[in-house]
Short mmCIF file of C-alpha atoms and ligand atoms in Angstrom, two decimals:
data_model
loop_
_atom_site.label_atom_id
_atom_site.label_comp_id
_atom_site.label_asym_id
_atom_site.label_seq_id
_atom_site.Cartn_x
_atom_site.Cartn_y
_atom_site.Cartn_z
CA MET A 1 -79.84 -70.63 -61.45
CA ALA A 2 -82.50 -72.45 -63.47
CA GLY A 3 -83.72 -70.60 -66.52
CA ILE A 4 -80.46 -68.86 -67.42
CA ASP A 5 -78.79 -70.15 -70.54
CA TYR A 6 -75.16 -69.38 -69.79
CA VAL A 7 -73.90 -70.48 -73.17
CA GLU A 8 -76.22 -67.90 -74.77
CA GLN A 9 -75.47 -65.36 -72.04
CA ILE A 10 -71.69 -65.66 -72.34
CA PRO A 11 -70.62 -65.08 -75.95
CA ASN A 12 -67.48 -67.10 -76.45
CA ASN A 13 -65.19 -68.83 -78.89
CA VAL A 14 -63.88 -71.38 -76.40
CA ASN A 15 -66.55 -74.05 -76.94
CA LEU A 16 -68.12 -73.37 -73.60
CA ASN A 17 -71.09 -75.62 -74.41
CA GLU A 18 -68.77 -78.62 -74.72
CA ASN A 19 -66.79 -78.01 -71.56
CA ARG A 20 -69.21 -78.91 -68.75
CA ARG A 21 -66.68 -78.51 -65.96
CA LEU A 22 -65.75 -75.02 -67.02
CA LEU A 23 -69.37 -74.09 -67.58
CA ARG A 24 -70.22 -75.22 -64.04
CA ALA A 25 -67.34 -73.18 -62.60
CA LEU A 26 -68.47 -70.09 -64.50
CA GLU A 27 -72.12 -70.67 -63.54
CA GLU A 28 -71.04 -70.49 -59.93
CA TRP A 29 -68.83 -67.45 -60.42
CA GLN A 30 -71.16 -65.38 -62.61
CA PRO A 31 -73.76 -64.47 -59.91
CA LYS A 32 -70.90 -63.42 -57.60
CA PHE A 33 -69.47 -61.28 -60.36
CA LEU A 34 -72.86 -59.63 -60.88
CA GLU A 35 -73.18 -59.00 -57.17
CA TRP A 36 -69.72 -57.42 -57.18
CA TRP A 37 -70.66 -55.36 -60.27
CA LYS A 38 -73.82 -54.06 -58.58
CA ASP A 39 -71.96 -53.24 -55.35
CA MET A 40 -68.72 -51.89 -56.82
CA GLY A 41 -69.47 -51.03 -60.47
CA PRO A 42 -70.68 -47.63 -61.78
CA HIS A 43 -72.75 -46.05 -59.04
CA GLY A 44 -76.22 -44.77 -59.92
CA TYR A 45 -76.47 -45.89 -63.56
CA GLN A 46 -77.18 -49.59 -63.42
CA ALA A 47 -80.72 -49.20 -64.75
CA LYS A 48 -79.85 -46.75 -67.54
CA GLU A 49 -79.48 -47.64 -71.19
CA VAL A 50 -75.99 -46.98 -72.49
CA TYR A 51 -74.83 -47.04 -76.13
CA LEU A 52 -72.15 -49.70 -75.77
CA ARG A 53 -69.91 -51.80 -77.92
CA THR A 54 -70.13 -55.53 -77.19
CA ALA A 55 -67.77 -58.16 -78.56
CA ILE A 56 -69.77 -61.18 -79.70
CA SER A 57 -67.04 -62.86 -81.75
CA VAL A 58 -63.42 -62.23 -82.69
CA ASP A 59 -63.91 -61.62 -86.39
CA ALA A 60 -64.10 -58.17 -87.96
CA GLN A 61 -67.93 -58.12 -87.96
CA GLY A 62 -68.46 -59.47 -84.46
CA TRP A 63 -65.98 -57.80 -82.22
CA ALA A 64 -67.70 -54.43 -82.10
CA LYS A 65 -71.52 -54.58 -82.02
CA PHE A 66 -73.08 -51.27 -80.92
CA GLY A 67 -76.44 -50.82 -79.23
CA TYR A 68 -78.22 -49.69 -76.06
CA VAL A 69 -77.60 -51.97 -73.09
CA ARG A 70 -78.20 -51.76 -69.34
CA MET A 71 -74.80 -52.49 -67.84
CA PRO A 72 -75.81 -55.44 -65.61
CA GLU A 73 -77.20 -57.04 -68.80
CA TYR A 74 -73.95 -56.55 -70.71
CA ARG A 75 -72.89 -59.83 -72.29
CA TRP A 76 -69.41 -60.28 -70.86
CA GLY A 77 -67.85 -62.79 -73.22
CA ILE A 78 -64.77 -64.98 -73.37
CA PHE A 79 -62.64 -64.56 -76.45
CA LEU A 80 -59.26 -65.83 -77.51
CA ALA A 81 -57.53 -64.53 -80.62
CA GLU A 82 -57.50 -67.16 -83.38
CA PRO A 83 -54.86 -69.88 -82.84
CA GLU A 84 -51.64 -69.68 -84.82
CA ALA A 85 -50.98 -73.06 -86.41
CA GLY A 86 -47.75 -74.64 -85.14
CA ARG A 87 -47.02 -71.80 -82.72
CA GLN A 88 -43.81 -72.30 -80.76
CA ILE A 89 -42.34 -70.89 -77.58
CA ASN A 90 -40.31 -68.01 -78.95
CA PHE A 91 -37.88 -67.17 -76.13
CA GLY A 92 -36.19 -68.47 -73.00
CA ASP A 93 -35.05 -71.98 -72.12
CA HIS A 94 -37.88 -73.68 -74.03
CA GLN A 95 -37.38 -71.70 -77.23
CA GLY A 96 -38.38 -73.77 -80.26
CA SER A 97 -40.66 -76.20 -78.37
CA PRO A 98 -44.37 -76.24 -79.23
CA ALA A 99 -46.34 -73.64 -77.27
CA TRP A 100 -48.03 -75.14 -74.20
CA GLN A 101 -51.77 -75.75 -74.47
CA GLU A 102 -51.91 -76.87 -70.83
CA VAL A 103 -50.19 -75.31 -67.82
CA PRO A 104 -46.58 -76.55 -67.59
CA GLY A 105 -46.57 -78.29 -64.18
CA GLU A 106 -43.23 -76.92 -62.98
CA TYR A 107 -44.33 -73.31 -63.57
CA ARG A 108 -47.86 -73.58 -62.27
CA GLY A 109 -47.38 -71.33 -59.23
CA VAL A 110 -45.50 -68.60 -61.06
CA LEU A 111 -47.92 -68.56 -63.96
CA ARG A 112 -50.90 -68.40 -61.63
CA ARG A 113 -49.40 -65.43 -59.83
CA LEU A 114 -48.81 -63.56 -63.08
CA ILE A 115 -52.40 -64.17 -64.19
CA VAL A 116 -53.83 -63.20 -60.80
CA THR A 117 -51.77 -59.98 -60.77
CA GLN A 118 -53.05 -59.09 -64.22
CA GLY A 119 -56.63 -60.08 -63.32
CA ASP A 120 -56.60 -58.07 -60.09
CA THR A 121 -56.08 -54.77 -61.91
CA GLU A 122 -59.27 -55.11 -63.95
CA PRO A 123 -61.94 -55.00 -61.21
CA ALA A 124 -59.70 -52.59 -59.29
CA SER A 125 -60.02 -49.94 -62.00
CA VAL A 126 -63.82 -50.33 -62.07
CA GLU A 127 -63.87 -49.78 -58.30
CA GLN A 128 -61.63 -46.72 -58.62
CA GLN A 129 -63.95 -45.15 -61.20
CA ARG A 130 -67.32 -46.02 -59.70
CA HIS A 131 -68.32 -42.52 -58.59
CA LEU A 132 -67.29 -40.64 -61.73
CA GLY A 133 -70.66 -40.96 -63.44
CA ARG A 134 -72.35 -38.35 -61.33
CA THR A 135 -69.87 -35.63 -62.40
CA CYS A 136 -69.62 -36.45 -66.11
CA PRO A 137 -68.63 -33.55 -68.39
CA SER A 138 -71.00 -34.84 -71.12
CA LEU A 139 -73.09 -37.85 -72.17
CA TYR A 140 -70.37 -38.70 -74.69
CA ASP A 141 -67.79 -38.94 -71.89
CA LEU A 142 -70.20 -40.78 -69.61
CA ARG A 143 -70.66 -43.42 -72.26
CA ASN A 144 -66.90 -43.75 -72.75
CA LEU A 145 -66.43 -44.22 -69.00
CA PHE A 146 -68.99 -47.03 -68.99
CA GLN A 147 -67.47 -48.61 -72.10
CA VAL A 148 -64.11 -48.70 -70.34
CA ASN A 149 -65.77 -50.13 -67.21
CA VAL A 150 -67.62 -52.98 -68.93
CA GLU A 151 -64.49 -53.88 -70.88
CA GLU A 152 -62.40 -53.99 -67.71
CA GLY A 153 -65.14 -56.30 -66.46
CA ARG A 154 -64.65 -58.43 -69.56
CA HIS A 155 -60.89 -58.49 -68.97
CA LEU A 156 -61.62 -59.87 -65.52
CA TRP A 157 -63.72 -62.57 -67.21
CA ALA A 158 -60.79 -63.28 -69.54
CA MET A 159 -58.43 -63.96 -66.62
CA VAL A 160 -61.08 -65.90 -64.69
CA TYR A 161 -61.59 -68.08 -67.76
CA ILE A 162 -57.87 -68.97 -67.75
CA LEU A 163 -57.90 -69.63 -64.01
CA ASP A 164 -61.05 -71.78 -64.13
CA ALA A 165 -60.18 -73.64 -67.32
CA HIS A 166 -56.55 -74.40 -66.48
CA PHE A 167 -55.88 -74.19 -62.74
CA GLY A 168 -58.53 -76.45 -61.18
CA ARG A 169 -59.58 -75.74 -57.63
CA ASP A 170 -56.76 -73.26 -56.99
CA GLY A 171 -57.94 -71.33 -60.01
CA ARG A 172 -61.53 -71.21 -58.77
CA GLU A 173 -60.36 -69.94 -55.39
CA GLU A 174 -58.30 -67.23 -57.05
CA SER A 175 -61.32 -66.27 -59.18
CA GLU A 176 -63.33 -65.70 -56.03
CA ALA A 177 -60.52 -63.78 -54.36
CA LEU A 178 -60.45 -61.41 -57.35
CA LEU A 179 -63.96 -60.34 -56.35
CA GLN A 180 -63.07 -59.98 -52.68
CA ARG A 181 -60.10 -57.61 -52.69
CA ARG A 182 -61.05 -53.94 -52.89
CA SER A 183 -59.18 -50.94 -54.28
CA GLY A 184 -57.81 -48.81 -51.44
CA ASP A 185 -59.05 -51.13 -48.68
CA ALA A 186 -56.63 -51.20 -45.73
CA ASP A 187 -57.29 -54.89 -44.97
CA LYS A 188 -57.72 -56.41 -48.42
CA PRO A 189 -56.18 -54.01 -50.94
CA ARG A 190 -55.63 -54.65 -54.63
CA ILE A 191 -52.20 -56.13 -55.41
CA LEU A 192 -50.43 -53.29 -57.25
CA GLY A 193 -49.91 -49.78 -55.89
CA ALA A 194 -51.54 -47.65 -58.62
CA PHE A 195 -54.76 -49.64 -58.29
CA ASN A 196 -55.23 -48.53 -54.71
CA GLU A 197 -55.05 -44.82 -55.57
CA LYS A 198 -58.21 -42.78 -55.94
CA THR A 199 -59.67 -41.66 -59.28
CA PRO A 200 -61.83 -38.88 -57.82
CA ASP A 201 -62.29 -36.62 -60.84
CA TRP A 202 -62.26 -36.67 -64.64
CA LEU A 203 -58.80 -35.14 -65.01
CA SER A 204 -57.52 -38.13 -63.01
CA PHE A 205 -59.68 -40.49 -65.07
CA PHE A 206 -58.28 -39.32 -68.41
CA LEU A 207 -54.73 -39.49 -67.07
CA PHE A 208 -55.38 -42.94 -65.61
CA CYS A 209 -56.55 -44.07 -69.07
CA TYR A 210 -53.53 -42.42 -70.66
CA PHE A 211 -50.82 -43.66 -68.29
CA THR A 212 -52.14 -46.66 -66.38
CA ASP A 213 -54.04 -48.33 -69.21
CA ARG A 214 -50.87 -47.91 -71.25
CA ASP A 215 -49.04 -50.00 -68.66
CA GLY A 216 -51.84 -52.48 -69.39
CA LYS A 217 -50.93 -52.36 -73.07
CA TYR A 218 -47.26 -53.12 -72.40
CA GLN A 219 -47.91 -55.82 -69.81
CA LEU A 220 -50.56 -57.49 -71.98
CA ALA A 221 -48.27 -57.30 -75.02
CA SER A 222 -45.53 -59.07 -73.01
CA LEU A 223 -47.98 -61.72 -71.80
CA ALA A 224 -49.26 -62.08 -75.38
CA GLU A 225 -45.77 -63.44 -76.18
CA SER A 226 -46.21 -66.16 -73.54
CA GLY A 227 -45.39 -69.76 -74.34
CA PHE A 228 -48.63 -70.66 -72.54
CA ASP A 229 -50.84 -70.35 -75.60
CA PRO A 230 -54.26 -69.73 -73.97
CA LEU A 231 -52.79 -66.75 -72.09
CA SER A 232 -51.16 -65.44 -75.25
CA ARG A 233 -54.39 -65.67 -77.24
CA THR A 234 -56.47 -64.09 -74.46
CA CYS A 235 -54.10 -61.16 -74.14
CA ARG A 236 -53.98 -60.61 -77.88
CA PHE A 237 -57.73 -60.08 -77.93
CA MET A 238 -57.67 -57.88 -74.82
CA LEU A 239 -55.20 -55.56 -76.56
CA THR A 240 -57.83 -54.62 -79.15
CA GLU A 241 -60.01 -53.26 -76.33
CA GLU A 242 -57.15 -51.61 -74.46
CA ALA A 243 -56.57 -49.38 -77.50
CA HIS A 244 -59.95 -47.70 -76.94
CA HIS A 245 -59.12 -46.97 -73.30
CA MET A 246 -55.93 -45.19 -74.29
CA PHE A 247 -57.89 -43.31 -76.97
CA VAL A 248 -60.25 -42.08 -74.23
CA GLY A 249 -57.25 -40.90 -72.21
CA GLU A 250 -55.34 -39.27 -75.00
CA THR A 251 -58.28 -37.49 -76.62
CA GLY A 252 -59.77 -36.55 -73.23
CA MET A 253 -56.52 -34.82 -72.29
CA GLY A 254 -56.19 -33.31 -75.75
CA ARG A 255 -59.66 -31.79 -75.37
CA ILE A 256 -58.84 -30.38 -71.93
CA VAL A 257 -55.61 -28.84 -73.26
CA GLN A 258 -57.52 -27.45 -76.24
CA ARG A 259 -60.09 -25.73 -74.03
CA THR A 260 -57.41 -24.36 -71.71
CA CYS A 261 -55.50 -22.89 -74.65
CA GLU A 262 -58.64 -21.36 -76.15
CA LEU A 263 -59.33 -19.54 -72.88
CA MET A 264 -55.67 -18.53 -72.44
CA ARG A 265 -55.67 -16.96 -75.85
CA GLU A 266 -59.07 -15.35 -75.53
CA HIS A 267 -58.28 -13.74 -72.16
CA LYS A 268 -54.51 -13.32 -72.65
CA THR A 269 -53.69 -14.98 -69.35
CA ASP A 270 -52.19 -18.20 -67.92
CA ASP A 271 -54.63 -18.09 -65.06
CA VAL A 272 -57.64 -19.74 -66.62
CA ARG A 273 -59.01 -20.83 -63.25
CA LYS A 274 -60.81 -17.50 -63.24
CA PHE A 275 -62.67 -18.76 -66.30
CA GLY A 276 -63.48 -22.18 -64.89
CA ALA A 277 -60.81 -24.18 -66.71
CA LEU A 278 -57.69 -26.18 -65.85
CA ASP A 279 -54.44 -24.21 -66.01
CA LEU A 280 -51.45 -25.90 -67.64
CA ALA A 281 -49.42 -25.91 -64.39
CA THR A 282 -52.12 -27.94 -62.65
CA ILE A 283 -52.32 -30.33 -65.61
CA GLN A 284 -48.53 -30.79 -65.39
CA ARG A 285 -48.74 -31.68 -61.66
CA TYR A 286 -51.43 -34.28 -62.40
CA ILE A 287 -49.29 -35.71 -65.21
CA ASN A 288 -46.37 -35.99 -62.79
CA PHE A 289 -48.51 -37.96 -60.36
CA HIS A 290 -50.13 -40.38 -62.80
CA CYS A 291 -46.95 -40.98 -64.75
CA SER A 292 -44.92 -41.77 -61.63
CA VAL A 293 -47.42 -44.21 -60.09
CA SER A 294 -47.71 -45.93 -63.46
CA LEU A 295 -43.91 -46.21 -63.81
CA ASP A 296 -43.98 -48.16 -60.54
CA LEU A 297 -46.18 -50.80 -62.21
CA PHE A 298 -43.19 -52.10 -64.16
CA GLY A 299 -41.48 -53.36 -60.97
CA SER A 300 -37.82 -53.00 -59.99
CA GLU A 301 -35.19 -52.02 -62.56
CA VAL A 302 -33.22 -55.14 -61.70
CA SER A 303 -35.53 -58.08 -61.12
CA THR A 304 -34.88 -61.79 -60.78
CA ASN A 305 -38.66 -62.32 -61.03
CA ALA A 306 -38.65 -60.76 -64.50
CA ALA A 307 -35.61 -62.85 -65.53
CA ASN A 308 -37.36 -66.01 -64.35
CA PHE A 309 -40.64 -65.19 -66.13
CA TYR A 310 -38.62 -64.81 -69.33
CA THR A 311 -36.33 -67.82 -68.96
CA MET A 312 -39.35 -69.98 -68.18
CA GLY A 313 -41.04 -68.78 -71.40
CA LEU A 314 -44.01 -67.24 -69.55
CA LYS A 315 -43.63 -63.49 -70.22
CA GLY A 316 -41.68 -62.06 -73.15
CA ARG A 317 -40.53 -58.62 -74.19
CA PHE A 318 -42.66 -56.10 -76.05
CA GLU A 319 -42.72 -57.31 -79.67
CA GLU A 320 -40.48 -60.26 -78.80
CA THR A 321 -40.85 -61.97 -82.16
CA LYS A 322 -39.88 -58.83 -84.08
CA LYS A 323 -36.50 -58.67 -82.31
CA THR A 324 -33.52 -60.20 -84.06
CA ASP A 325 -31.33 -61.34 -81.14
CA ASP A 326 -31.07 -64.88 -79.73
CA HIS A 327 -34.23 -64.57 -77.53
CA ARG A 328 -32.37 -66.16 -74.64
CA LEU A 329 -30.32 -63.16 -73.51
CA LYS A 330 -27.93 -65.15 -71.32
CA ASP A 331 -24.90 -63.13 -72.44
CA ALA A 332 -26.58 -59.87 -73.42
CA THR A 333 -26.56 -56.64 -71.43
CA TYR A 334 -28.92 -53.69 -71.25
CA SER A 335 -28.43 -50.14 -70.08
CA VAL A 336 -30.22 -49.46 -66.79
CA THR A 337 -30.70 -46.14 -65.00
CA GLU A 338 -29.50 -46.37 -61.44
CA LEU A 339 -28.60 -44.41 -58.40
CA ASP A 340 -24.94 -43.87 -57.61
CA GLY A 341 -24.83 -42.05 -54.30
CA ASP A 342 -26.62 -38.81 -55.03
CA ARG A 343 -26.12 -39.05 -58.77
CA ILE A 344 -28.28 -40.74 -61.38
CA THR A 345 -26.24 -42.70 -63.91
CA THR A 346 -26.65 -45.54 -66.35
CA ARG A 347 -24.88 -48.87 -66.17
CA GLU A 348 -24.80 -52.04 -68.26
CA GLU A 349 -26.69 -54.80 -66.47
CA ALA A 350 -27.46 -58.38 -67.47
CA ALA A 351 -30.26 -58.13 -70.05
CA LEU A 352 -32.28 -60.85 -68.34
CA LEU A 353 -32.33 -58.98 -65.06
CA SER A 354 -33.21 -55.70 -66.82
CA LEU A 355 -36.41 -56.78 -68.52
CA ASN A 356 -38.66 -54.59 -66.38
CA GLU A 357 -36.54 -51.56 -67.20
CA ARG A 358 -36.52 -52.39 -70.89
CA LEU A 359 -40.33 -52.59 -70.90
CA ARG A 360 -40.45 -49.31 -68.97
CA ASP A 361 -38.26 -47.74 -71.68
CA ASP A 362 -40.70 -48.90 -74.39
CA TYR A 363 -43.53 -47.47 -72.31
CA VAL A 364 -41.88 -44.08 -71.74
CA ALA A 365 -41.23 -43.68 -75.47
CA ASP A 366 -44.91 -44.39 -76.14
CA CYS A 367 -46.05 -41.95 -73.43
CA ASN A 368 -43.97 -39.21 -75.02
CA ARG A 369 -45.81 -39.57 -78.33
CA GLY A 370 -49.14 -38.43 -76.83
CA LEU A 371 -47.49 -35.58 -74.96
CA ALA A 372 -46.04 -34.38 -78.25
CA ARG A 373 -49.59 -34.22 -79.65
CA TRP A 374 -50.86 -32.22 -76.64
CA ASN A 375 -47.87 -29.90 -77.00
CA GLN A 376 -48.75 -29.44 -80.64
CA ILE A 377 -52.18 -28.16 -79.55
CA ILE A 378 -50.49 -25.70 -77.18
CA LYS A 379 -48.11 -24.57 -79.88
CA SER A 380 -50.88 -24.12 -82.43
CA HIS A 381 -52.42 -21.55 -80.06
CA GLY A 382 -49.14 -19.63 -80.03
CA ILE A 383 -48.52 -20.46 -76.36
CA ASP A 384 -44.99 -20.95 -75.08
CA PHE A 385 -45.38 -23.90 -72.70
CA GLU A 386 -44.42 -27.55 -72.93
CA LEU A 387 -45.93 -30.42 -70.97
CA ARG A 388 -43.29 -32.96 -69.96
CA LEU A 389 -43.02 -36.41 -68.47
CA PRO A 390 -41.31 -36.31 -65.09
CA HIS A 391 -37.93 -38.02 -64.75
CA ARG A 392 -38.35 -41.74 -64.16
CA GLY A 393 -36.89 -41.39 -60.66
CA PHE A 394 -39.49 -38.82 -59.58
CA HIS A 395 -41.95 -39.84 -56.84
CA ARG A 396 -41.29 -43.55 -57.09
CA ALA A 397 -42.32 -46.15 -54.53
CA ILE A 398 -40.87 -49.25 -56.25
CA GLY A 399 -37.28 -49.86 -57.38
CA ALA A 400 -33.96 -48.06 -57.05
CA PHE A 401 -35.47 -44.59 -56.64
CA ALA A 402 -37.94 -45.49 -53.91
CA GLU A 403 -35.46 -44.56 -51.19
CA VAL A 404 -34.53 -41.10 -52.45
CA LYS A 405 -36.19 -37.90 -53.51
CA VAL A 406 -35.79 -36.91 -57.16
CA SER A 407 -37.05 -33.70 -58.80
CA PRO A 408 -39.13 -33.92 -62.02
CA ASP A 409 -36.05 -32.80 -63.96
CA GLY A 410 -34.00 -35.64 -62.56
CA ARG A 411 -31.88 -34.28 -59.71
CA VAL A 412 -31.48 -36.23 -56.47
CA ILE A 413 -32.51 -33.71 -53.83
CA SER A 414 -32.58 -33.40 -50.06
CA GLU A 415 -35.67 -34.05 -47.95
CA ALA A 416 -35.65 -30.32 -47.17
CA GLU A 417 -35.79 -29.36 -50.84
CA TRP A 418 -38.51 -31.93 -51.43
CA ASP A 419 -40.55 -30.53 -48.53
CA ALA A 420 -40.13 -27.02 -49.88
CA LYS A 421 -40.95 -27.82 -53.50
CA HIS A 422 -43.18 -30.87 -53.81
CA HIS A 423 -46.31 -28.73 -53.93
CA GLU A 424 -45.00 -27.33 -57.24
CA TRP A 425 -44.63 -30.85 -58.60
CA LEU A 426 -47.57 -32.90 -57.36
CA PRO A 427 -51.27 -32.03 -57.05
CA THR A 428 -51.84 -30.02 -53.87
CA GLU A 429 -54.90 -30.04 -51.64
CA ASP A 430 -55.81 -26.74 -53.24
CA ASP A 431 -55.52 -28.25 -56.74
CA LYS A 432 -57.68 -31.20 -55.74
CA ALA A 433 -60.33 -28.92 -54.24
CA TYR A 434 -60.28 -26.74 -57.36
CA VAL A 435 -60.55 -29.71 -59.74
CA ALA A 436 -63.36 -31.12 -57.58
CA SER A 437 -65.17 -27.77 -57.80
CA LEU A 438 -65.23 -28.07 -61.61
CA MET A 439 -66.81 -31.51 -61.52
CA ARG A 440 -70.45 -30.62 -62.18
CA PRO A 441 -72.51 -32.98 -64.31
CA VAL A 442 -73.43 -31.92 -67.84
CA THR A 443 -76.03 -34.32 -69.22
CA GLU A 444 -77.80 -32.48 -72.02
CA PRO A 445 -76.95 -34.24 -75.32
CA GLY A 446 -74.29 -32.31 -77.25
CA LYS A 447 -73.35 -30.06 -74.29
CA PHE A 448 -69.92 -30.15 -72.63
CA ALA A 449 -68.50 -28.86 -69.36
CA ASN A 450 -66.70 -25.55 -69.73
CA TRP A 451 -63.26 -27.05 -68.97
CA ILE A 452 -63.21 -29.50 -71.87
CA ALA A 453 -63.64 -29.07 -75.63
CA PRO A 454 -66.08 -31.31 -77.54
CA PRO A 455 -64.55 -34.30 -79.36
CA ALA A 456 -63.83 -34.09 -83.08
CA ARG A 457 -66.43 -36.80 -83.78
CA GLY A 458 -68.91 -39.09 -82.05
CA ILE A 459 -68.86 -42.84 -81.44
CA ASN A 460 -69.43 -45.34 -84.25
CA GLY A 461 -70.35 -42.64 -86.76
CA GLN A 462 -73.03 -41.13 -84.47
CA PRO A 463 -73.12 -37.35 -84.08
CA VAL A 464 -71.50 -35.73 -81.03
CA GLU A 465 -74.97 -34.70 -79.79
CA PHE A 466 -76.26 -38.29 -79.88
CA GLU A 467 -78.00 -39.49 -76.70
CA TYR A 468 -75.16 -41.82 -75.65
CA VAL A 469 -76.77 -42.57 -72.29
CA ARG A 470 -80.56 -42.46 -71.82
CA LEU A 471 -80.99 -40.88 -68.44
CA ALA A 472 -84.75 -40.42 -68.56
N1 BYC B 501 -47.07 -52.44 -56.43
O1 BYC B 501 -39.05 -57.94 -59.14
P1 BYC B 501 -40.10 -56.95 -58.81
C1 BYC B 501 -53.66 -53.22 -66.56
C2 BYC B 501 -43.83 -56.45 -55.97
S1 BYC B 501 -52.17 -52.79 -65.88
C3 BYC B 501 -47.00 -53.39 -55.47
O2 BYC B 501 -39.71 -55.55 -58.62
P2 BYC B 501 -41.72 -58.08 -60.82
C4 BYC B 501 -54.78 -52.28 -66.40
C5 BYC B 501 -43.78 -57.72 -56.79
O3 BYC B 501 -45.08 -58.30 -56.92
C6 BYC B 501 -51.10 -54.19 -66.14
N2 BYC B 501 -46.09 -54.39 -55.47
O4 BYC B 501 -41.26 -56.93 -59.85
C7 BYC B 501 -54.58 -50.91 -66.47
C8 BYC B 501 -42.82 -58.55 -56.01
O5 BYC B 501 -43.49 -59.16 -54.93
P3 BYC B 501 -42.98 -60.58 -54.34
C9 BYC B 501 -51.18 -55.24 -65.06
C10 BYC B 501 -45.22 -54.45 -56.50
O6 BYC B 501 -42.30 -59.20 -60.06
C11 BYC B 501 -55.63 -50.04 -66.29
C12 BYC B 501 -41.84 -57.53 -55.45
O7 BYC B 501 -42.52 -56.27 -55.48
N3 BYC B 501 -50.47 -56.44 -65.45
O8 BYC B 501 -53.79 -54.25 -67.13
O9 BYC B 501 -40.69 -58.34 -61.83
C13 BYC B 501 -56.89 -50.52 -66.03
C14 BYC B 501 -40.56 -57.42 -56.23
O10 BYC B 501 -40.90 -57.46 -57.58
C15 BYC B 501 -45.24 -53.52 -57.54
C16 BYC B 501 -49.33 -56.84 -64.93
O11 BYC B 501 -48.80 -56.23 -64.05
C17 BYC B 501 -46.21 -52.48 -57.49
N4 BYC B 501 -46.30 -51.51 -58.44
O12 BYC B 501 -42.80 -57.23 -61.61
C18 BYC B 501 -57.11 -51.90 -65.93
C19 BYC B 501 -48.72 -58.10 -65.52
N5 BYC B 501 -44.25 -53.83 -58.40
O13 BYC B 501 -42.84 -61.49 -55.50
C20 BYC B 501 -56.07 -52.76 -66.14
C21 BYC B 501 -48.44 -59.18 -64.54
C22 BYC B 501 -43.63 -54.90 -57.91
O14 BYC B 501 -41.68 -60.26 -53.70
N6 BYC B 501 -47.50 -58.78 -63.51
N7 BYC B 501 -44.22 -55.31 -56.78
O15 BYC B 501 -44.10 -60.95 -53.40
C23 BYC B 501 -46.16 -58.75 -63.66
O16 BYC B 501 -45.64 -58.98 -64.71
C24 BYC B 501 -45.31 -58.42 -62.46
O17 BYC B 501 -45.96 -58.91 -61.33
C25 BYC B 501 -45.03 -56.91 -62.25
C26 BYC B 501 -43.99 -56.80 -61.12
C27 BYC B 501 -44.49 -56.30 -63.54
C28 BYC B 501 -46.26 -56.14 -61.81
#
């Protein structure tokens, strides 16, 4: 690899130039990453110039530099949030001890698994989204897709940095394996369920950004509390980027709802398919799907894994340090939703065992906030319809509800009722074919597909009609 200056190529604030061993590991990994990116990254646009944001340092001036870049030339960097002087472990059995700067030997395996699970989701999402470019509803949206993709690539770098810098040979092997698994592959799938689903169209993409990236926010926020300081600092910086992905999801859906409502009002009908838009009932079915697969990402309601991660000081709660309890939780309880025969009830469970459910509760509350904004758009058009999150037991594959069928409004139902009704609740083949039929590329600057309203403003102060991707 003579001739490539990796220190220049990899913007970083981890003193890469002084850490020869790490630099060598990354020099070996980087060409494999690029090969993976070319094979599995955005299809058909590798040579195009895209108006992207690149982080070149963690300070206010450096974390968001905008300019045209060809994606394979994107400078994927390694950034940790600034260290907090005297930081301690804030929860669990080691509460009050200095935060670890090196991997605590007794927790090496568990910590590695947590980091690998997090890392695996990042390339998975790029793989899931690789064909969306050719059906973009506008250049603005195309650019946002690619921004999300390169940042997921950077998040992979972030986890690979931790593995290579702190886990020796095991870490390097895991870094390679992260490039070998493939989303949806029967033989070598990605680790978590939602990351093996397809993202075949832009409605799915926006909902993935809304629901699944939001799981990312909550998981990263919990890992940002970690007593293992390098992981905490890495995740804190990743969260700044995650916010943009959720913005893409929330505003993308808001714009779809806006366009649907405009057409409903103009033509005085619910059936806007006739006018080439997405009807609210279809949008609701897609919400039900993406919400339910994302709820699975929090794991089982009652989990000894989660209790161990916490007790060991590796993964905290959302906003752990803002909570005023003892941060050990040995005697505390938490209310958990569970199945009692064919009824859904709540029960007090040991707080330590309920940490997945508690994080899911934080997540659901956050999800509801965006829905309220979409519902406000509907209301402002004088339309009597409310989008809702499905009940947390609906269409679940992980946890207490995996064994039963639950309706979106939270009733345990028979297989027969499920068979009769599920097409009202989840996207049907007909829905998928219809949504696919709308996916025609619109690539003239400032123009938008008929099924989505333009955004309120452009990126980085640029006008909406800016040439966000140079296709010529
Ligand atoms: N699919 O006690 P349990 C993001 C496994 S998204 C498949 O219930 P635990 C992003 C589990 O591994 C955030 N398997 O759960 C978003 C365990 O297996 P073992 C990603 C699953 O361990 C968009 C068994 O079931 N980050 O960043 O407490 C774009 C019983 O486990 C699933 C993280 O997830 C599933 N859904 O919690 C790009 C953070 N759920 O041990 C990026 C790191 C559970 O029996 N990961 N299992 O072999 C974790 O904290 C935990 O691993 C989980 C699971 C919360 C995922």
